[in-house]
Amino acid sequence: MTNDSVDDTTAALADRRGMETAVYQPAEDSRLLAEAAIEHARGRALEVGTGSGWVAERIATETDADVVASDYNPAACRQARDRGVPAVRANLVEPFRANSFDTVAFNPPYLPTDPENEWEDWMERALSGGESGRAVIVPFLDTVGRILRPDGAVLLLVSSLTGFDAVVDRAERNGFAVSTVREESYPFETLSILRLE
C-alpha cells in the first residue's frame, strides 16, 4: 500500500469516526451488502456485525428470510432491536449452533490501520481491520462454515484495501467456492460482495 493510500484510509477512518462514536451507521458499504442480501438471502439469515441493524432490517422487510443479527457492541444490539431486529451480543459466530443458518451476511471491519493510530473505542472496533485489514475477516472465514447449513451461503463485503486475493484464498482454503455478486469502485477503494458456498 502506498503512503497516499494509507493517508486516504486514515482520513476515511477519521471522517467516519467523527459522525458517530458508538455504533457504525449505514454507508455505501452497507447499501451494497443490503442490495446483495436482498437478492440472495433465504431461509434463516444472520447478519454478523450488524451495527445499527439497517442491513438486517432491510433483509427482514424485503425478503422472506427469518433474520437475526449479532454484534459485539451492546449499543449496536440495542439499535438493531430498536429497528425490530432480534439481536444478540456475540463475537462473530461463537454462540450459534452448527448448521443453524441458510444465509450469513457480514460487512466486517476492513480498513487497514496502523496500531499506533488506533483509538481503542467502539467505532474503532467497527472500522479497523488491523494492519492488513483482515484481522476480523480471517477468524470469520475460519469459523463461519460451522454455522452454515450444507447448502448455505455467506455474503461477505471485501475492500480492495484488505487484499482481495488474500481473502479469496483464505475462503477457498476453508472449503468455499467463491463468486463476486456485486462490485463498486470509489476514489480510494473497490468494494465487492463475495458469495461463499
mmCIF file of C-alpha atoms in Angstrom, residues 24 64 76 101 113 117 122 139 142 150 169:
data_model
loop_
_atom_site.group_PDB
_atom_site.id
_atom_site.type_symbol
_atom_site.label_atom_id
_atom_site.label_comp_id
_atom_site.label_asym_id
_atom_site.label_seq_id
_atom_site.Cartn_x
_atom_site.Cartn_y
_atom_site.Cartn_z
ATOM 1 C CA TYR A 24 -21.499 2.121 12.868
ATOM 2 C CA ASP A 64 -38.923 -13.870 3.181
ATOM 3 C CA ALA A 76 -25.323 -1.804 18.331
ATOM 4 C CA PHE A 101 -28.253 -20.624 9.034
ATOM 5 C CA THR A 113 -4.977 0.667 10.482
ATOM 6 C CA ASN A 117 -3.055 5.247 15.372
ATOM 7 C CA TRP A 122 -16.378 1.037 19.779
ATOM 8 C CA PRO A 139 -11.258 -15.620 12.038
ATOM 9 C CA ASP A 142 -12.191 -19.858 9.669
ATOM 10 C CA PRO A 150 -24.990 -27.681 3.892
ATOM 11 C CA ASP A 169 -7.561 -17.565 -0.999
#
